[in-house]
PDB file of N, CA and C in Angstrom:
ATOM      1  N   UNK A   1     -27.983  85.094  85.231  1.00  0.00           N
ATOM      2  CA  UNK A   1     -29.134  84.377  85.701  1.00  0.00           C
ATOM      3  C   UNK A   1     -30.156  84.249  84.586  1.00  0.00           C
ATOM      4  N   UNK A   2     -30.793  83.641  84.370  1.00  0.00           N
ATOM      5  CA  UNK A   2     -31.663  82.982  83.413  1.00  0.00           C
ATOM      6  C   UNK A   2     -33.428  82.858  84.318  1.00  0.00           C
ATOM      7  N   UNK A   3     -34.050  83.674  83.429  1.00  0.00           N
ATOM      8  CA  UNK A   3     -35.354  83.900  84.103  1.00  0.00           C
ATOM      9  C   UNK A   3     -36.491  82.862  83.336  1.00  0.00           C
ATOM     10  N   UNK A   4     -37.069  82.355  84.074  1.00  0.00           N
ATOM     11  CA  UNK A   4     -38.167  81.060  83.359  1.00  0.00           C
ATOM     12  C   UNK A   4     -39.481  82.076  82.889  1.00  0.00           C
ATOM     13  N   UNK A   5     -39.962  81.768  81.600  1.00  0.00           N
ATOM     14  CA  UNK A   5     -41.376  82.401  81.229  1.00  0.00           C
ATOM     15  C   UNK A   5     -42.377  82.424  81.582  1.00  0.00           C
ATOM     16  N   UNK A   6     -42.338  81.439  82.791  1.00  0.00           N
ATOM     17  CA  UNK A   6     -43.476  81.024  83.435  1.00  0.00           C
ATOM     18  C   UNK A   6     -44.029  81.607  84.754  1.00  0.00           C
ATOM     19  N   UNK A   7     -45.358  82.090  84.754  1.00  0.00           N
ATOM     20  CA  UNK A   7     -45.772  82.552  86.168  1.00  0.00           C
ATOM     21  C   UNK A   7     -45.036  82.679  87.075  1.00  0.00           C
ATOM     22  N   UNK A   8     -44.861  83.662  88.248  1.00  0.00           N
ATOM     23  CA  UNK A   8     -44.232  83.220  89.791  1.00  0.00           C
ATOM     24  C   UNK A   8     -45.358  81.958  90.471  1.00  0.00           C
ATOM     25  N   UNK A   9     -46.610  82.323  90.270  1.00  0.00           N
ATOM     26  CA  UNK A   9     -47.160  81.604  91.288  1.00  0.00           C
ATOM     27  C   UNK A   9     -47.922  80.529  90.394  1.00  0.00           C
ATOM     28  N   UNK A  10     -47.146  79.704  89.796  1.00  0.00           N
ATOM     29  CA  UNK A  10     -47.757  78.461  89.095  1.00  0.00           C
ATOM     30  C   UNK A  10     -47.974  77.531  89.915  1.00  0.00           C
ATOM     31  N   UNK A  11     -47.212  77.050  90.980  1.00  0.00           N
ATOM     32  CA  UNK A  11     -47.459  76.523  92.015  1.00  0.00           C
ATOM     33  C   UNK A  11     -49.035  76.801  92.705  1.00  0.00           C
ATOM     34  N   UNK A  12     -49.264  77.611  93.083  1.00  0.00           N
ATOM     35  CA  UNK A  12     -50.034  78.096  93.414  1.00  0.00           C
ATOM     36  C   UNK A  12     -51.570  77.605  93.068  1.00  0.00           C
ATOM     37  N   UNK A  13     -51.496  78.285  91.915  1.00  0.00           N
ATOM     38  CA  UNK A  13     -52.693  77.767  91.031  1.00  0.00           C
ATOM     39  C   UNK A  13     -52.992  75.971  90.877  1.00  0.00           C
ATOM     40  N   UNK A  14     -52.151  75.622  91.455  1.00  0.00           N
ATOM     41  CA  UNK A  14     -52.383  73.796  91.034  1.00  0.00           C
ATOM     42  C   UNK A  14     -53.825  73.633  91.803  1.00  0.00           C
ATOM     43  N   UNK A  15     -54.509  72.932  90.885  1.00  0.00           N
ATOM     44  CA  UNK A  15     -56.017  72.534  91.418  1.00  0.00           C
ATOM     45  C   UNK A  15     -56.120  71.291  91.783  1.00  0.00           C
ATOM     46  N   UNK A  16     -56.889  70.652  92.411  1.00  0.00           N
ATOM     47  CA  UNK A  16     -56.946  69.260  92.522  1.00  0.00           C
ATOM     48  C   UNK A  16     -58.022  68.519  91.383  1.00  0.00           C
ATOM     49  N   UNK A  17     -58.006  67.714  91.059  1.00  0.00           N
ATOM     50  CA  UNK A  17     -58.981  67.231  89.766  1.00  0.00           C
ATOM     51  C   UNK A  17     -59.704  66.316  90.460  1.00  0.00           C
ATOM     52  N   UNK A  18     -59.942  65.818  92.118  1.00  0.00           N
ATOM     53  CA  UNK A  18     -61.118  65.541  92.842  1.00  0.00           C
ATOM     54  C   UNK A  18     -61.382  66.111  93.711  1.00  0.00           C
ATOM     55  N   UNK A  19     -62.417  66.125  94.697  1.00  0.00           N
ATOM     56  CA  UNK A  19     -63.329  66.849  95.180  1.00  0.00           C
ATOM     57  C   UNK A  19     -63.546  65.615  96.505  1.00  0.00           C
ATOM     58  N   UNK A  20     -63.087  64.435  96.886  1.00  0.00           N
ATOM     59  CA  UNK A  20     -63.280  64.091  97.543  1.00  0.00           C
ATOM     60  C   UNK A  20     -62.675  62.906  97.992  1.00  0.00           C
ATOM     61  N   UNK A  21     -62.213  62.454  99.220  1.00  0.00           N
ATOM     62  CA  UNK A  21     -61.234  60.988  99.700  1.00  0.00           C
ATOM     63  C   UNK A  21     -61.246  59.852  98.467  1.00  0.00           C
ATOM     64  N   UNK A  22     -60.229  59.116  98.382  1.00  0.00           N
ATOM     65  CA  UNK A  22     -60.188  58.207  97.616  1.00  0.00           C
ATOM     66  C   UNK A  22     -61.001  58.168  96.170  1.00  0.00           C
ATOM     67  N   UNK A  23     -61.199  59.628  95.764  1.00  0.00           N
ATOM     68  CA  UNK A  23     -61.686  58.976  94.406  1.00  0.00           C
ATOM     69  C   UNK A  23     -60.812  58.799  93.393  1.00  0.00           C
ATOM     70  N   UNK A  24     -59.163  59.240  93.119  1.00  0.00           N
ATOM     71  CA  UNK A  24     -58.540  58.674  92.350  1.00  0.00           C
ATOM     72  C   UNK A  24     -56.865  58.537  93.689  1.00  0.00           C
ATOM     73  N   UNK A  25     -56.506  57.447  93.252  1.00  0.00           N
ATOM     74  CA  UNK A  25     -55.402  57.050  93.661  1.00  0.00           C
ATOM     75  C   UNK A  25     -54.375  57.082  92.876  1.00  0.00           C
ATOM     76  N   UNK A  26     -53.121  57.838  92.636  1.00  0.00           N
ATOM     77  CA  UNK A  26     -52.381  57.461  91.796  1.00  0.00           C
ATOM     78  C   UNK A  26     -51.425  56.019  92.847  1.00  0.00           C
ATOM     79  N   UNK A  27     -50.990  55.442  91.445  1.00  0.00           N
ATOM     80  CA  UNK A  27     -49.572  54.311  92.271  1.00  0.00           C
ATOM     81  C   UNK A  27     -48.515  54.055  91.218  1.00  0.00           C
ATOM     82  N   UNK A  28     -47.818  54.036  91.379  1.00  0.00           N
ATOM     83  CA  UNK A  28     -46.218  53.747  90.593  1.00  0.00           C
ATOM     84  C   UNK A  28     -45.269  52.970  91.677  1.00  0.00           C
ATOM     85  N   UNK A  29     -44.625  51.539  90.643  1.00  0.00           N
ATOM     86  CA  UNK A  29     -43.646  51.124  90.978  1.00  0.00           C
ATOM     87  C   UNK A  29     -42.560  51.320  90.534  1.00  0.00           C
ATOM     88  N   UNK A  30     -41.456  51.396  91.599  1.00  0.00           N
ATOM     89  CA  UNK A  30     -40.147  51.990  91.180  1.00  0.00           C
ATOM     90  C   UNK A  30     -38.830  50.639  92.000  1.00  0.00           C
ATOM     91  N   UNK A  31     -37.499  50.824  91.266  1.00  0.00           N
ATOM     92  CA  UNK A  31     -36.668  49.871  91.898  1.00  0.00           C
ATOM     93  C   UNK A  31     -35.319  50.565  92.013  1.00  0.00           C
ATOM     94  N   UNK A  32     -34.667  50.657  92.701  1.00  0.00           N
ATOM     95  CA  UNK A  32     -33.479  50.150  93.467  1.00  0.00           C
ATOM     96  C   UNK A  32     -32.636  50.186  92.410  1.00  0.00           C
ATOM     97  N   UNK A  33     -31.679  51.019  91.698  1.00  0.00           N
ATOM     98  CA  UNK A  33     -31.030  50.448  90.539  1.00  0.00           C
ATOM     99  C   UNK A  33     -29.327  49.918  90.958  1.00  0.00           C
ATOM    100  N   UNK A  34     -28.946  50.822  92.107  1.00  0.00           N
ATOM    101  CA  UNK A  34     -27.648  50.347  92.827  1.00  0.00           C
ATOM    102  C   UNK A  34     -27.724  50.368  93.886  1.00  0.00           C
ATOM    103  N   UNK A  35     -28.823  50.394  94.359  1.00  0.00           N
ATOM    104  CA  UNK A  35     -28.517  50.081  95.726  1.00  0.00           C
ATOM    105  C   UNK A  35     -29.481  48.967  96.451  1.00  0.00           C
ATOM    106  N   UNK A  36     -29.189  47.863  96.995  1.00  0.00           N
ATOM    107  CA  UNK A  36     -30.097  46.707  97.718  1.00  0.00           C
ATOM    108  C   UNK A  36     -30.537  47.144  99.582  1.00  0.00           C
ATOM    109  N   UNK A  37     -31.356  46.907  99.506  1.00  0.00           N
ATOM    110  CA  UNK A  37     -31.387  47.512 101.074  1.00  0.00           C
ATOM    111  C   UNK A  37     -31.134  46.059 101.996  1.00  0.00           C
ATOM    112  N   UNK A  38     -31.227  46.633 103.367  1.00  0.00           N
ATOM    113  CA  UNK A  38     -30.748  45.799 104.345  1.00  0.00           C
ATOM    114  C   UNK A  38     -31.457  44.395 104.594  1.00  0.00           C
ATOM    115  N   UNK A  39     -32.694  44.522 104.338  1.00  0.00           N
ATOM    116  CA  UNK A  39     -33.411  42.966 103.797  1.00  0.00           C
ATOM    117  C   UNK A  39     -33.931  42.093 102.016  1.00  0.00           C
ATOM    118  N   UNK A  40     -32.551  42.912 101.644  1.00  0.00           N
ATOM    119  CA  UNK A  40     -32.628  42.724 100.395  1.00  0.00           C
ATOM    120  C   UNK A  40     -34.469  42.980  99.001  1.00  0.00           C
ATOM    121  N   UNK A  41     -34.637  44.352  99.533  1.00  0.00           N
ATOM    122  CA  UNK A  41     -35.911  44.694  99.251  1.00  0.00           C
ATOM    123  C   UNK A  41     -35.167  45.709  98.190  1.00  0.00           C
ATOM    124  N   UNK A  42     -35.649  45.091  96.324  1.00  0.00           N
ATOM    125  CA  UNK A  42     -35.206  45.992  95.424  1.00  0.00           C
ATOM    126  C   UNK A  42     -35.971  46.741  94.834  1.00  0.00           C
ATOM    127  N   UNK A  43     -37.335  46.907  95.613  1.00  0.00           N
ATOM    128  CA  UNK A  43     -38.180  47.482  94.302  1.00  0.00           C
ATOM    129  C   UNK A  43     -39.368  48.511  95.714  1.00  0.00           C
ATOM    130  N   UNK A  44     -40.028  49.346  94.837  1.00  0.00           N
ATOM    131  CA  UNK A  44     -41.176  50.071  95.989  1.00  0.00           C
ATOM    132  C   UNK A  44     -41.855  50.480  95.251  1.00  0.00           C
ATOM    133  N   UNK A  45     -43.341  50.778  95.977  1.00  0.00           N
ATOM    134  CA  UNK A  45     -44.746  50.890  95.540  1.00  0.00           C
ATOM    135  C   UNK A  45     -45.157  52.001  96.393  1.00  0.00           C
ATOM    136  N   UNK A  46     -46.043  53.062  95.512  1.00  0.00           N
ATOM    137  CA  UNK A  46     -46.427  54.415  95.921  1.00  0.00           C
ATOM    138  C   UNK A  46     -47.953  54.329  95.579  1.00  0.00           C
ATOM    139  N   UNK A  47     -48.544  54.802  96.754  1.00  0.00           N
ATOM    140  CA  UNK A  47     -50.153  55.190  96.891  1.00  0.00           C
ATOM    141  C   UNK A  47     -49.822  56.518  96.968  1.00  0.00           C
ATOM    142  N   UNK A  48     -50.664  57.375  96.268  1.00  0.00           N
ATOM    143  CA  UNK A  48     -50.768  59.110  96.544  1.00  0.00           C
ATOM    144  C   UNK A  48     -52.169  59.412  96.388  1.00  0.00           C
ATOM    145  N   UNK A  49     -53.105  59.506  97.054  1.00  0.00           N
ATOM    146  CA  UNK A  49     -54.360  59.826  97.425  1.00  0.00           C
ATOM    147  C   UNK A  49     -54.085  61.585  96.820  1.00  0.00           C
ATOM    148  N   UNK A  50     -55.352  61.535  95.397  1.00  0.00           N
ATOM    149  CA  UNK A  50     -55.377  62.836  95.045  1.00  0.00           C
ATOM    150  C   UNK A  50     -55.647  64.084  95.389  1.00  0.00           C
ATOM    151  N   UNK A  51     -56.521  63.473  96.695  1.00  0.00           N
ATOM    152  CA  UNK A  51     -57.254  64.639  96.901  1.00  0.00           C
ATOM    153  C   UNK A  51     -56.408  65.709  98.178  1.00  0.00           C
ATOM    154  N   UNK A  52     -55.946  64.539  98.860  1.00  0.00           N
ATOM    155  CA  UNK A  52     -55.159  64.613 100.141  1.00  0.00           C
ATOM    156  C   UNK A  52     -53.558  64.465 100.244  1.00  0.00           C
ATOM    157  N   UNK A  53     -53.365  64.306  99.435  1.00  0.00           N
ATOM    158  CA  UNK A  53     -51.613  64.224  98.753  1.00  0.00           C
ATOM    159  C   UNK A  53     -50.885  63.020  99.547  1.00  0.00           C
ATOM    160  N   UNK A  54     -51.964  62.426 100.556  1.00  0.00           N
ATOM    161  CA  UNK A  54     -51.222  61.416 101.508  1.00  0.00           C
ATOM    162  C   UNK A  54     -51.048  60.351 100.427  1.00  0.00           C
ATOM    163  N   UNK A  55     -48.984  60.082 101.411  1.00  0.00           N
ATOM    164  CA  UNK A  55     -48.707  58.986 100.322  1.00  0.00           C
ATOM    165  C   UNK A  55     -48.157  58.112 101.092  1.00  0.00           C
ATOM    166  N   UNK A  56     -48.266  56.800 100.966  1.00  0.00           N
ATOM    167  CA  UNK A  56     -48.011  55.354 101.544  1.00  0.00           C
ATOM    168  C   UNK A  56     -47.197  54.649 100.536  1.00  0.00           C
ATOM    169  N   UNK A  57     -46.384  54.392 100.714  1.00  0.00           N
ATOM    170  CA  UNK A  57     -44.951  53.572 100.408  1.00  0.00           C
ATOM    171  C   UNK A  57     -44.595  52.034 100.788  1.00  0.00           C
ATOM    172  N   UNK A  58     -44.468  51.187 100.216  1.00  0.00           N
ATOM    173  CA  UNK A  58     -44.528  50.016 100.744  1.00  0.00           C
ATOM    174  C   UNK A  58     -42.975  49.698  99.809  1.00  0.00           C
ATOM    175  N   UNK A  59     -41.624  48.925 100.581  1.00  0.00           N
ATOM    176  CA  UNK A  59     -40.701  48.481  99.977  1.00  0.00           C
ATOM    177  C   UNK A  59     -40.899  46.512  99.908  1.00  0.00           C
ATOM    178  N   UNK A  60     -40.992  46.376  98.932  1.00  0.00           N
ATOM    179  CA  UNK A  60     -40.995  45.258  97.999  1.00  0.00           C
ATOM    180  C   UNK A  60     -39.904  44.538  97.855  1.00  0.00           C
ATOM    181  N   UNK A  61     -39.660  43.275  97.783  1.00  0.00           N
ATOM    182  CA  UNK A  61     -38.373  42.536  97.648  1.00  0.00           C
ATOM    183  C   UNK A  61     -38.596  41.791  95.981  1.00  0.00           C
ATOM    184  N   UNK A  62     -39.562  41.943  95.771  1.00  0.00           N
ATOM    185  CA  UNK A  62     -39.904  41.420  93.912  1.00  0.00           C
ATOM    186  C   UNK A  62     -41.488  42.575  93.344  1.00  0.00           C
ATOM    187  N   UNK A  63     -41.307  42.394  91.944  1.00  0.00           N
ATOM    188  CA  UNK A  63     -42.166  43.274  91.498  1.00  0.00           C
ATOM    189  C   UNK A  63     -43.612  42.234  91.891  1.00  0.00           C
ATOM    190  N   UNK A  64     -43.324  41.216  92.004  1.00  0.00           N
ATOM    191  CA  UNK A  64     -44.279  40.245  91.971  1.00  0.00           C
ATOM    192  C   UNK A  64     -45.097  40.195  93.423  1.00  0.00           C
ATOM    193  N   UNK A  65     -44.890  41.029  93.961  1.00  0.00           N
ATOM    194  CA  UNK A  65     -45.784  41.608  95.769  1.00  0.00           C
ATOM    195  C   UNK A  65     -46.435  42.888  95.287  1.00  0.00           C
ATOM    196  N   UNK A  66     -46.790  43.288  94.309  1.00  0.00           N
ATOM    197  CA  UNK A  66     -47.342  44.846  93.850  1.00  0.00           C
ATOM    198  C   UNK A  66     -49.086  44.156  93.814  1.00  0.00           C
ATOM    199  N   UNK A  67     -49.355  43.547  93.484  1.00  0.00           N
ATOM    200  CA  UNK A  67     -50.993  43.094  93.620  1.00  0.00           C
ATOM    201  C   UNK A  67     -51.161  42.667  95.262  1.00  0.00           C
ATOM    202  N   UNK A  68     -50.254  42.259  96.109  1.00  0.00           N
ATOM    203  CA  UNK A  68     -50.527  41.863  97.357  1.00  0.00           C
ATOM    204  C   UNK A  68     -50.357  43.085  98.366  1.00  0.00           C
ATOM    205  N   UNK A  69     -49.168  44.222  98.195  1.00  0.00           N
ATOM    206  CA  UNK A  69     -49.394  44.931  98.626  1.00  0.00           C
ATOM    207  C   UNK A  69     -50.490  46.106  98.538  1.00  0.00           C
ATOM    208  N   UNK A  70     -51.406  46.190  97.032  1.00  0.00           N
ATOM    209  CA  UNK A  70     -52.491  46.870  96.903  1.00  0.00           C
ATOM    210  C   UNK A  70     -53.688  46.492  97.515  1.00  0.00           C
ATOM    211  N   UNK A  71     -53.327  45.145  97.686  1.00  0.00           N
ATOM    212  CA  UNK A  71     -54.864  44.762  98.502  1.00  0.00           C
ATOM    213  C   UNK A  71     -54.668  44.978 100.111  1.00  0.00           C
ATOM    214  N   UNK A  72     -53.630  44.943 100.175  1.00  0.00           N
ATOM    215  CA  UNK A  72     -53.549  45.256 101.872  1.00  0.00           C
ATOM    216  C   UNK A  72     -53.690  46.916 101.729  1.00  0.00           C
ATOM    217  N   UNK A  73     -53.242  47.945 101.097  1.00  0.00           N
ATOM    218  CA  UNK A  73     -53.220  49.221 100.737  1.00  0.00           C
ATOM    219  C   UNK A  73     -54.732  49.619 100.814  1.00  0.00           C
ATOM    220  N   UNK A  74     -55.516  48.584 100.355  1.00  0.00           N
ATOM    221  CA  UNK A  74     -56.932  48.753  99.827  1.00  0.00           C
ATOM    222  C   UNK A  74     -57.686  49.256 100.974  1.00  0.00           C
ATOM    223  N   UNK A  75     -57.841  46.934 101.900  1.00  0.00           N
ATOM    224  CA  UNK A  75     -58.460  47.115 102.690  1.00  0.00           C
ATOM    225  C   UNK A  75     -58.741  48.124 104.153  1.00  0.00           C
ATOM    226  N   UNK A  76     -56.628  48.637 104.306  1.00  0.00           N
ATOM    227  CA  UNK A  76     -55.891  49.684 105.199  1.00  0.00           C
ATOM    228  C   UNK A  76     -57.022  51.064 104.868  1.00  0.00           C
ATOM    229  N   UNK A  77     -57.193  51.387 104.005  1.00  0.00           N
ATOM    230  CA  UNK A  77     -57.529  52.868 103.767  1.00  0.00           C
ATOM    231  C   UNK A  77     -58.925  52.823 103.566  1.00  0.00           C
ATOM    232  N   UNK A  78     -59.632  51.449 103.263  1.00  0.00           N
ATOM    233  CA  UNK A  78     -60.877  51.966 102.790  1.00  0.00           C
ATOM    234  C   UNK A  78     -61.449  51.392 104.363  1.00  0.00           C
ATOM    235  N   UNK A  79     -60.869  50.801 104.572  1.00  0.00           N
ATOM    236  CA  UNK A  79     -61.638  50.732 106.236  1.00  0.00           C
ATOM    237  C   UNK A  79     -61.661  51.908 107.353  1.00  0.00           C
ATOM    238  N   UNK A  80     -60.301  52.538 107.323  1.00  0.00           N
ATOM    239  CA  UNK A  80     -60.401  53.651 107.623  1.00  0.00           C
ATOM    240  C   UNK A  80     -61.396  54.608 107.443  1.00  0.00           C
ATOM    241  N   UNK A  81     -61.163  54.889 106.105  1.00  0.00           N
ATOM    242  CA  UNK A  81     -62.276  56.297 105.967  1.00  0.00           C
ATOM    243  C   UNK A  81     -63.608  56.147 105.381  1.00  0.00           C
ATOM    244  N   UNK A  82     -63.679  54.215 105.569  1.00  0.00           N
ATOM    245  CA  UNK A  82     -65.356  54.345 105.320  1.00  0.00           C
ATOM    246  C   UNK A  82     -65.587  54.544 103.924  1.00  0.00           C
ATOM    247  N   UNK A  83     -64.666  54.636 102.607  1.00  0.00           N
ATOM    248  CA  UNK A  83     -64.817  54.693 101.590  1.00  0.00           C
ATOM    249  C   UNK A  83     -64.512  53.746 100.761  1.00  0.00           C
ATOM    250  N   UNK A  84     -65.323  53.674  99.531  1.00  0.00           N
ATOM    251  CA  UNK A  84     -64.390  52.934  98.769  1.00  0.00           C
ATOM    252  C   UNK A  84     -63.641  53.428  97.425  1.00  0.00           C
ATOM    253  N   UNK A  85     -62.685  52.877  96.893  1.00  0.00           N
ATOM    254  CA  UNK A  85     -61.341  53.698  96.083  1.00  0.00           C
ATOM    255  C   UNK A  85     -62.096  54.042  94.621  1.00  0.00           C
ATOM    256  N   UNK A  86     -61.976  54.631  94.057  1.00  0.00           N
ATOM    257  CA  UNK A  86     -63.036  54.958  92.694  1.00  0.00           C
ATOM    258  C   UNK A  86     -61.844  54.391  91.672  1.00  0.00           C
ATOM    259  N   UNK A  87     -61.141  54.868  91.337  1.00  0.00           N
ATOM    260  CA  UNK A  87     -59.807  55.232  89.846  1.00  0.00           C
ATOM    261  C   UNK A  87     -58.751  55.083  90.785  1.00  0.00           C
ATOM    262  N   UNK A  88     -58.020  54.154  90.260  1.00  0.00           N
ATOM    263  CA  UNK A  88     -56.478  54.087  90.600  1.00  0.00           C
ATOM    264  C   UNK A  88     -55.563  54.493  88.930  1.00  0.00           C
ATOM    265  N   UNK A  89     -54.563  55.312  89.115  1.00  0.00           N
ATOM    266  CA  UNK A  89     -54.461  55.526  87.775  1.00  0.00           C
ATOM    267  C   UNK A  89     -52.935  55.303  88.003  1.00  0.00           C
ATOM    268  N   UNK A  90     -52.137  54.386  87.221  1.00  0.00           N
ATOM    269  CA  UNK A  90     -50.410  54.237  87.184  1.00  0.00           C
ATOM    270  C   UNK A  90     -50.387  54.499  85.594  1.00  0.00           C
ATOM    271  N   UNK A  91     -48.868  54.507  85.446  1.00  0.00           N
ATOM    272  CA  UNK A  91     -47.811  54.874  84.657  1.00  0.00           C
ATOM    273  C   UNK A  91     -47.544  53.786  83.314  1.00  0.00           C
ATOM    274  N   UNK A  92     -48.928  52.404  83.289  1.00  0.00           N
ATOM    275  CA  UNK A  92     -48.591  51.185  82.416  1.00  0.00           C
ATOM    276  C   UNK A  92     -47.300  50.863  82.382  1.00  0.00           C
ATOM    277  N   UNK A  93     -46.993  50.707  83.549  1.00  0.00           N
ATOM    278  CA  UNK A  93     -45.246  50.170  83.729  1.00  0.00           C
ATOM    279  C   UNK A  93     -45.766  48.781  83.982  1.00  0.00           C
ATOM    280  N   UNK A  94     -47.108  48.040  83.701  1.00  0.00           N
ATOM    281  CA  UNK A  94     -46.848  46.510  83.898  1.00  0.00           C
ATOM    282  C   UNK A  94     -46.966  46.164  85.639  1.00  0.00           C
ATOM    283  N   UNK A  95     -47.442  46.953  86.149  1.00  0.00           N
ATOM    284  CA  UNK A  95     -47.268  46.835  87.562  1.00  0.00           C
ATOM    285  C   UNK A  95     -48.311  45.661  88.004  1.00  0.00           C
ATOM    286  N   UNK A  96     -49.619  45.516  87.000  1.00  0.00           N
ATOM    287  CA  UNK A  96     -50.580  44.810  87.182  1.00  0.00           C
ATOM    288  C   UNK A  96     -51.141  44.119  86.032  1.00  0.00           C
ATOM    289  N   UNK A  97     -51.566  42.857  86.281  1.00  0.00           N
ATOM    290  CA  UNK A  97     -52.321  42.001  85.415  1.00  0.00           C
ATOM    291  C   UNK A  97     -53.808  42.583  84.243  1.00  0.00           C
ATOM    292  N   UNK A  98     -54.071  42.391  83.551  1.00  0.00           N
ATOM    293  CA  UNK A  98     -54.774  42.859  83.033  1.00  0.00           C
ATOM    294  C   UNK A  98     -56.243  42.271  83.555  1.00  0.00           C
ATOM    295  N   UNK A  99     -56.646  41.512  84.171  1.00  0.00           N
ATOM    296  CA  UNK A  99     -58.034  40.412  85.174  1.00  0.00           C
ATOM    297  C   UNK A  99     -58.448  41.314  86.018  1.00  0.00           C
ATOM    298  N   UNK A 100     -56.649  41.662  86.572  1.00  0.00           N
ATOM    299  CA  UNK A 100     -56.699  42.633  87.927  1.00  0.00           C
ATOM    300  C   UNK A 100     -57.307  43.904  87.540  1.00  0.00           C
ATOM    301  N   UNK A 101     -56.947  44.754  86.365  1.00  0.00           N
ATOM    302  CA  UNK A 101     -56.946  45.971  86.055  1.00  0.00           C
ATOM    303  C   UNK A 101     -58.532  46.161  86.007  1.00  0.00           C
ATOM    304  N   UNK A 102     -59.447  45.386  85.440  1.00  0.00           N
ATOM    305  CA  UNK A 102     -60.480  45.535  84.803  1.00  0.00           C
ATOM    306  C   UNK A 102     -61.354  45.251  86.174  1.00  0.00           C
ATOM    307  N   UNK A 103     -61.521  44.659  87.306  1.00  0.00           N
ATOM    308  CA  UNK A 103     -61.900  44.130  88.537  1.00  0.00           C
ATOM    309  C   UNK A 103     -61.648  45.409  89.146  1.00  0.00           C
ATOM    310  N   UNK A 104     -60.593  46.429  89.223  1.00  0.00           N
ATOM    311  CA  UNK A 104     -60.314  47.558  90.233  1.00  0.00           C
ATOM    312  C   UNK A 104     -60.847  48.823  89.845  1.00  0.00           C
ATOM    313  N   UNK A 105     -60.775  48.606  88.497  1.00  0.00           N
ATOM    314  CA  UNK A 105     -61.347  50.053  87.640  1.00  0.00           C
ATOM    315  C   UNK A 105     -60.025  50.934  87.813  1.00  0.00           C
ATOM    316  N   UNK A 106     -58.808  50.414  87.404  1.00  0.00           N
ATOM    317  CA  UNK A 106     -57.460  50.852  87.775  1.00  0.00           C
ATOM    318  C   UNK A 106     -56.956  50.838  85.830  1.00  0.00           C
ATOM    319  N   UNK A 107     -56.871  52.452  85.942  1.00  0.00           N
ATOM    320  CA  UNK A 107     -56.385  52.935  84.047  1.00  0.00           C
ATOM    321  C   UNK A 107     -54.922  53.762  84.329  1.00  0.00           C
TER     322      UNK A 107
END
């Protein structure tokens, strides 16, 4: 058996880096590499609310629904909790326009 150098309770210690609903959102798009689903939807989009770990998933049939599903993502959550989204932060996988990026405050 092979023992890791690292803490038992590293887990543990994970902090959150906000303090309150919607102030950073992570999102990443991801695709389908062999497998097509049943309405031919190859690609999906992840909301993970930092503070709250809640994550919303939306499956996509082109990368080109990732700005339409964020605005429905938007208006869904910020109507809810009465807030509005501070930092959305992705992976620069191209998921979004650069017009868009600078309008959302999304790095």
């Amino acid at each position: 058996m092979y023992r890791l150098n690292t803490p038992r309770n590293l887990c543990n210690n994970f902090a959150n880096y906000t303090s309150n609903l919607l102030e950073l959102i992570h999102s990443n798009l991801g695709h389908y590499k062999y497998t097509i689903s049943r309405g031919v939807k190859k690609c999906y989009i992840t909301f993970i609310n930092d503070y709250s770990r809640f994550t919303k998933v939306y499956i996509l049939s082109s990368k080109d629904e990732t700005i339409d599903k964020f605005m429905i993502y938007k208006a869904a959550i910020e109507n809810q909790l009465d807030r509005k989204i501070m930092i959305v932060r992705y992976d620069r996988g191209r998921e979004y326009d650069t017009t868009f990026l600078e309008k959302y405050h999304i790095e």
